[in-house]
Coordinates of C-alpha atoms in Angstrom, one line a residue:
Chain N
X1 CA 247.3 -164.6 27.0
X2 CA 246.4 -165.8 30.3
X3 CA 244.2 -168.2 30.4
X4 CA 241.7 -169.3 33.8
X5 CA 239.7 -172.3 33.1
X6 CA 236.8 -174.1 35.6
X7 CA 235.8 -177.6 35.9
X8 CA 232.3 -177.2 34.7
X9 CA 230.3 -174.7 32.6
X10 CA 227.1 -175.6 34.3
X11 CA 226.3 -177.6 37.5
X12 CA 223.5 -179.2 39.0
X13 CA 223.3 -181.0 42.6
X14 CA 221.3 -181.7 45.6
X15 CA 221.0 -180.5 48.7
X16 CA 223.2 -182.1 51.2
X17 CA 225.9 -182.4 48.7
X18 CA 229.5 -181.8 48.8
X19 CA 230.5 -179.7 46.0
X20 CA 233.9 -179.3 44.3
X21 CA 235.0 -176.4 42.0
X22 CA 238.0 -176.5 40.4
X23 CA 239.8 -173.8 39.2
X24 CA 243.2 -173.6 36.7
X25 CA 245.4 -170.6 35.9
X26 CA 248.3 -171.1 33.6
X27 CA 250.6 -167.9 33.8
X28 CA 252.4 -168.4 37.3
X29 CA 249.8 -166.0 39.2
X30 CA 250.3 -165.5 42.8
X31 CA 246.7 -164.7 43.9
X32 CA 243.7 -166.5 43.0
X33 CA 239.9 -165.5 43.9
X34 CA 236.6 -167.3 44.3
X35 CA 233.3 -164.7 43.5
X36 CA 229.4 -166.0 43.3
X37 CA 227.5 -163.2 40.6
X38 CA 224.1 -162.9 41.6
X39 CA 221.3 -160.7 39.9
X40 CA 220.9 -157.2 41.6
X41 CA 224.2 -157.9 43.9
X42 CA 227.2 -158.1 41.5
X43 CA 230.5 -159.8 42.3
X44 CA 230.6 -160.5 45.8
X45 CA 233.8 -162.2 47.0
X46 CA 234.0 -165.9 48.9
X47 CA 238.0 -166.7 49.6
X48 CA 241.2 -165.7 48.0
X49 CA 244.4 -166.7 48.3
X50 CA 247.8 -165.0 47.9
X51 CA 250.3 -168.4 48.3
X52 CA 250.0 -172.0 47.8
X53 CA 248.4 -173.0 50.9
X54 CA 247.2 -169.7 52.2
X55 CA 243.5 -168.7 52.3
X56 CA 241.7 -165.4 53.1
X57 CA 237.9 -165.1 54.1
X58 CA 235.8 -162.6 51.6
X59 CA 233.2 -160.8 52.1
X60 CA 230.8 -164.2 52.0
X61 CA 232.7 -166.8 53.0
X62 CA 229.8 -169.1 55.3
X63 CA 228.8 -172.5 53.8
X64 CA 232.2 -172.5 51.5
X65 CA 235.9 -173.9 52.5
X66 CA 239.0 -173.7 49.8
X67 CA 242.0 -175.1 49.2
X68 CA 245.7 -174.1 47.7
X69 CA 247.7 -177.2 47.6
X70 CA 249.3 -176.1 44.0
X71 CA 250.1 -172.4 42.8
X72 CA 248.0 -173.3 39.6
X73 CA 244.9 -174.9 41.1
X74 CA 242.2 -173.0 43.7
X75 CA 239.4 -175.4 44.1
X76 CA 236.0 -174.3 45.9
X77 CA 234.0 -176.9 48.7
X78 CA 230.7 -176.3 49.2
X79 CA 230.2 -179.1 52.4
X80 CA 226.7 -179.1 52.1
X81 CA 224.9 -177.5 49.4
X82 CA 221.7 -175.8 49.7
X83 CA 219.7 -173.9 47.6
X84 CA 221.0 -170.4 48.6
X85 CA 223.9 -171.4 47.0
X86 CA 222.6 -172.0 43.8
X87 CA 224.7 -168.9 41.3
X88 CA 227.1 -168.3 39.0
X89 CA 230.7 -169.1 40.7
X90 CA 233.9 -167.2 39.0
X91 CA 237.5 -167.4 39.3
X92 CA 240.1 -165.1 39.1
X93 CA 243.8 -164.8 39.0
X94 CA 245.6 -161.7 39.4
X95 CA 249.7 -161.5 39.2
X96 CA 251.6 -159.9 42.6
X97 CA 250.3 -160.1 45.9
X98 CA 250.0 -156.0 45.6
X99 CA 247.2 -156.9 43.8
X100 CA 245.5 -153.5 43.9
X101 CA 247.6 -152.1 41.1
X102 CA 246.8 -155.7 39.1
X103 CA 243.8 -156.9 36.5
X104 CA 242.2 -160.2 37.5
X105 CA 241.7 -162.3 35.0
X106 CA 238.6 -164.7 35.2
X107 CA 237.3 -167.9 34.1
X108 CA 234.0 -168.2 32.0
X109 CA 232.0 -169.1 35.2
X110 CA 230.2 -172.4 36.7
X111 CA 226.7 -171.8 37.0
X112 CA 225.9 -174.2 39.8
X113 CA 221.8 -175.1 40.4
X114 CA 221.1 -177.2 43.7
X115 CA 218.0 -178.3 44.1
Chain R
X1 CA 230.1 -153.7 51.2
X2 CA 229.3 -152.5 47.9
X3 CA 231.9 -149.3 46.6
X4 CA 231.2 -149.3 43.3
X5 CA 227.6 -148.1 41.8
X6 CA 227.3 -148.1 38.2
X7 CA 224.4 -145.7 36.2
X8 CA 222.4 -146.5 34.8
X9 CA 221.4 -149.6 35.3
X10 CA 220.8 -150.3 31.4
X11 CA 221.1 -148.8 28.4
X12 CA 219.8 -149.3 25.0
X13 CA 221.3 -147.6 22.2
X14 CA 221.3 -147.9 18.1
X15 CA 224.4 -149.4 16.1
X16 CA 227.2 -146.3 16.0
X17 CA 225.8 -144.1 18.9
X18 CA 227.7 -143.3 21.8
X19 CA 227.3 -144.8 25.3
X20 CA 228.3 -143.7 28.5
X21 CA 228.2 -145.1 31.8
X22 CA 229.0 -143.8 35.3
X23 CA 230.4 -145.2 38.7
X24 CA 230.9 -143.2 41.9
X25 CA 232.3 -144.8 44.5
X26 CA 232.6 -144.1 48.2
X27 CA 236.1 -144.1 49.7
X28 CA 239.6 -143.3 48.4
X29 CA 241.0 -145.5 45.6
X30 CA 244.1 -146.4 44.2
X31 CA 242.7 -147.5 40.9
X32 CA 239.6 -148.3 39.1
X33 CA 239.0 -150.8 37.0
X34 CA 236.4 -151.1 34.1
X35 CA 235.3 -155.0 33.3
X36 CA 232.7 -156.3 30.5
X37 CA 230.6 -159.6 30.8
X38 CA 229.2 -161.2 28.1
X39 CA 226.1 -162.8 28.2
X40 CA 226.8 -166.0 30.9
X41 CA 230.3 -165.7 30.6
X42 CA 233.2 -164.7 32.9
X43 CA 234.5 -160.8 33.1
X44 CA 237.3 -159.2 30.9
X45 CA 239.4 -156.4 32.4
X46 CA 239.2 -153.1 29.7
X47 CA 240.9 -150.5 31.1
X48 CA 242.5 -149.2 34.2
X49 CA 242.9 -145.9 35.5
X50 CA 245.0 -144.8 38.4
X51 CA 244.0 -142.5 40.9
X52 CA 246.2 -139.6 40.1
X53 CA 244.7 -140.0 36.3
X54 CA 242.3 -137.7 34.8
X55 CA 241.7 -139.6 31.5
X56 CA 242.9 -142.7 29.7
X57 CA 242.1 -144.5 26.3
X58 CA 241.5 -147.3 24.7
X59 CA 240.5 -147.6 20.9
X60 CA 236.9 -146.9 21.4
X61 CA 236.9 -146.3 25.3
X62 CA 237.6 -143.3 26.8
X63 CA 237.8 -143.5 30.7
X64 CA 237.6 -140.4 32.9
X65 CA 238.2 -140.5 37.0
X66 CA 237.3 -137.3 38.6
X67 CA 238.5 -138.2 42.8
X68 CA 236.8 -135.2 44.2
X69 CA 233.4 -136.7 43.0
X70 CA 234.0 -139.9 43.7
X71 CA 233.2 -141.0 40.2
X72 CA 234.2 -142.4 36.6
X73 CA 232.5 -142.6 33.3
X74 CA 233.5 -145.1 30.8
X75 CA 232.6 -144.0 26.8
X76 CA 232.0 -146.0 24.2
X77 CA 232.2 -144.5 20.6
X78 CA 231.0 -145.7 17.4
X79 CA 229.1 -148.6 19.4
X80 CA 228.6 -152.0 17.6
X81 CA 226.2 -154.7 18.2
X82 CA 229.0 -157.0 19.5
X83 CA 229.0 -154.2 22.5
X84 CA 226.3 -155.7 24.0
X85 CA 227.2 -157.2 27.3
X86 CA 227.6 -156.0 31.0
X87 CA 230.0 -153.8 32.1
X88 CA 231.7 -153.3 35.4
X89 CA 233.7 -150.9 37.5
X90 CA 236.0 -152.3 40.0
X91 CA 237.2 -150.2 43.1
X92 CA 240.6 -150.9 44.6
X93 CA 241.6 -149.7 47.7
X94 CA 244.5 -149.6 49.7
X95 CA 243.6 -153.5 50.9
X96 CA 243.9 -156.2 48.6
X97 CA 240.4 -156.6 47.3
X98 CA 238.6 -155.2 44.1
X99 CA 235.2 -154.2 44.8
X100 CA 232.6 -154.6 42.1
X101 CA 229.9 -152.9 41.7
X102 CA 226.8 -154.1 39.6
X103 CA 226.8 -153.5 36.5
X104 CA 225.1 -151.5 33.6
X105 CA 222.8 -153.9 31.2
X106 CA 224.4 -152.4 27.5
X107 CA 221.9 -153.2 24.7
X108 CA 223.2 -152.5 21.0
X109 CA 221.1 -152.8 18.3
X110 CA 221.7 -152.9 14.7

């Protein structure tokens, strides 16, 4: 089974902070994703990435930077947190870069709270 | 941009009654994708249908894509209480992006 893990379950930090999410996949999968899930809005997409060391902007991708450096590991920056930012933050792996015909497989979630 | 709309928005039903949900969608697809979200928790993919599919199943799901409307509904039979959670349906395009819609609310009680 594949299996996505993140750093944290739940998060809490201030404004002004720089913020790090971590994100892990263990079955070789070329593209990663980065989603915030907020009530009313549904999944809406930050960055993904289809290489080590390649990044593509979402839909939402203001206020939040990523990095590749590993094929396994797709971490999230927030520079600056603010409270806007404050949601539940999921990652997901999907296998090929044709990822159109591929499930993504996600992580249980970091609920991040900045105060 | 949103693509996928889910109805309704939630649903309560009684242990061993059928639900169905429904998704239309606004531009061609190559797939869709139903997900379900537990309570706090991340998504799990369920099914996927492609779009030159009618109808595809699943133990207790039964998915149907009709293109010309722009829709699917996703069926589940014999529903149990462990049913309760969020479900999903995922648009993909001819880009590289799933689009998600948000969500039906499924509430099953024993």
């Amino acid at each position: 089974d594949v299996k996505v893990t993140q750093s944290s379950r739940y998060l809490v930090k201030r404004t002004g902070e720089k913020v790090f999410l971590e994100c892990v996949q263990d079955m070789d999968h070329e593209n990663m994703f980065w989603y915030r899930q907020d009530p009313g809005l549904g999944l809406r997409l930050i960055y993904f990435s289809y290489d080590v060391k390649m990044k593509e902007k979402g839909d939402i991708p203001e206020g939040y930077s990523v990095s590749r450096e590993k094929k396994e590991r797709f971490s999230l920056i927030l520079e600056s947190a603010s409270t806007n930012q404050t949601s539940m933050y999921l990652c997901a792996s999907s296998r090929t870069w044709d990822s159109h015909t591929d499930t993504q497989y996600f992580g249980p979630g970091t609920r991040l709270t900045v105060l | 941009s949103q693509q996928g709309e889910e109805d309704p928005q939630a649903l309560s039903i009684q242990e061993g009654e059928n639900a169905t949900m429904n998704c239309s969608y606004k531009t061609s697809i190559n797939n869709l994708q139903w997900y379900r979200q537990n309570s706090g928790r991340g998504l799990v993919h369920l099914i996927l249908i492609r779009s030159n599919e009618r109808e595809k199943h699943s133990g207790r799901l039964r998915v149907t894509l009709d293109t010309s409307k722009k829709s699917s509904s996703l069926l589940i039979t014999a529903s149990r209480a462990a049913d309760t959670a969020s479900y999903f349906c995922a648009t993909a395009g001819y880009t590289d992006k799933l689009i998600f819609g948000t969500g039906t609310r499924l509430q099953v009680f024993p």
